[in-house]
């Protein structure tokens, strides 16, 4: 149905109206919706948290149909009544005084009609003058899956925008590619119960005490007196709580893992039966791994031989359940895909997968990183399909009811290639949705300059005050978590429901509604007539998933997600959730998703990062999460007085006492941190949590990416944020 401008202005006018249940959905309603009709005005409802990928369930307490408070859900299978500070404070950022309440054109408030007219006109004009390749989109792992699916389809199929990628590239591209190549599908195999059922847990480049506090609580519930091994160059909070900490040299993980594999294979601490049945590439790998002798591994990692052998023995014991967990210390590296696959290889050759308390387990980051990996149309067509395969394109075309020619037969550029295009002036128009690239992308000062040179920068965010939004020609005010309906997929493949329990401020609209407006103003709405509400899109997603490893055709709808505490994929048509099947892991039958049913071992010779340290820049800068109260670029968590009180103020750089003394730097002193790309003004925190030769800065610090390098992994194109050469000096003055 073609919507008239009257319909649009009806909807838009009503944005300012009260939050009432009269505003029911109807054709022409852009999903402005109401508090779900089944909720009594003063009831409690449940939904998942919108910060991290743990995906905790929260009880939302309503007054007059509006959320006024929340508490952790005691019945939700993920968090069992617990929440971290961000979860407890999740409603606060919604009330921040700098929320965007109206579109802005060059900083001046505008009506939606004006903003959309300018957007559509400029977009078409740039496409015509400079060709399709001149437009790109940077999206996110922090909107609901339905919005991601809609955005991807609208952009690539509807609007002819060939390049769309997201911050998931900065975060999860490595796990996506590693699993896809190794298992035949991007399938994290675990369930959180595995934290409680392991005898040995190995965390590689992962700091769950800070980044996934409720997953860590699940570890603490483990009654098996587990060994907890942490591989991290820093003595993190998690390392301090572990039974063993291996403070290896930065970026020596791949050598370490191959060395472990060599010991495991040569000592016979492997599961030959499982390998024969379920693994391909073992013989070649065994041959390859022989070169990683104990001496070589100790030289690269800085470990003692005894420690290396004890590590191997702990993970090689057949009678024990061993689980491997990795996060950004692995994914953000110049050889990240092979590092992740080395972890996978060890789990495979020791037969530690598909059973309770085992697995090669990538912990995801953002609330919906997993949704973007499966449904965003970015690095592939939904549910593991490939733009380059004719049958996959035909499949999607028939599900969408559109001619197959509409589906591009080319892949999108990756984030770093889009950024290069912006810098080189090839990309003239960029639409940024729910990510703050000007802070979070490496070499950020250079990017900020390039963004300034764009013909059109559209930023769609909850706040017009982010570093990126401040540069926008058109700012589109978005509703956030709690102000719209849809689903998130957490780290253990659990699809959870997010609900509208608040009205977004002023004229702010849900991303879903904004996409509907864009479709309308760009003249492609009829192609998306079926994409009328988040739940309608969920039905389309179910059709996309049919017959795939992530089949969700058995989910009855949002009502089941609500009633069952979320549902892990897969749940195919006819499959029922009974008994303890609410917590399911994959590969119990030892069969993987490649045609031969086997998992593949993939490996490469380790190589050094592109930017070595030298006399001018002798220290390695590590970056990462600073505290459980801070979220990324701080646009949300920075709005909570409580969360602000929970972490140190200002910029801090952690430096070892030896390195500080060598530079005449004392604790608390002002310092300049410089790299080949920029300088950060900071204060020294002299501490032994970092090893000599390394320093650490939290990524929440806006200056951190002035310093970081642009190197990416060749398979996943994920940036190596956790390694660049820097120098520290007392600040001049
Ligand atoms: N409080 C809070 N929680 C969050 C987030 C947040 O911003 N704040 N963000 C969420 C997101 S999107 C993500 S992706 C996750 C990230 O979660 P994590 O990956 O656990 O967090 P990071 O601190 O980025 O990185 C983990 C560790 O990698 C280590 N590391 C650095 N270099 C190396 C190396 O060469 N080898 C090894 N083995 N380790 C190395 C760092 O010292 C760091 O301790 O957190 C999620 N949770
Ligand atoms: N040096 C260094 N850099 C890093 C990392 C690191 O470890 N070190 N980690 C990287 C990783 S893993 C990640 S995931 C990225 C994160 O980097 P970003 O994605 O840039 O960080 P956020 O602050 O989460 O930005 C999300 C934005 O979306 C907005 N938003 C929230 N909800 C909604 C919504 O529903 N709709 C809309 N339209 N907007 C919304 C928020 O206001 C916020 O401005 O940073 C990466 N950068
Ligand atoms: S652990 Fe993650 S999902 Fe759970 S309350 Fe904290 S931020 Fe939310
Ligand atoms: Mo992330």
CSV table of C-alpha atoms and ligand atoms in Angstrom, one decimal, residues 167 170-172 328 332 365-366 625 632, ligand 4:
chain,number,residue,atom,x,y,z
A,167,UNK,CA,30.7,-2.0,14.3
A,170,UNK,CA,35.3,-4.2,15.0
A,171,UNK,CA,34.1,-6.8,17.4
A,172,UNK,CA,32.8,-10.1,16.0
A,328,UNK,CA,38.6,-9.3,22.0
A,332,UNK,CA,41.2,-7.7,17.7
A,365,UNK,CA,30.1,-8.2,22.9
A,366,UNK,CA,27.1,-6.0,22.0
A,625,UNK,CA,37.2,-2.2,28.7
A,632,UNK,CA,32.1,2.0,24.9
B,4,LIG,MO1,32.4,-5.2,20.7
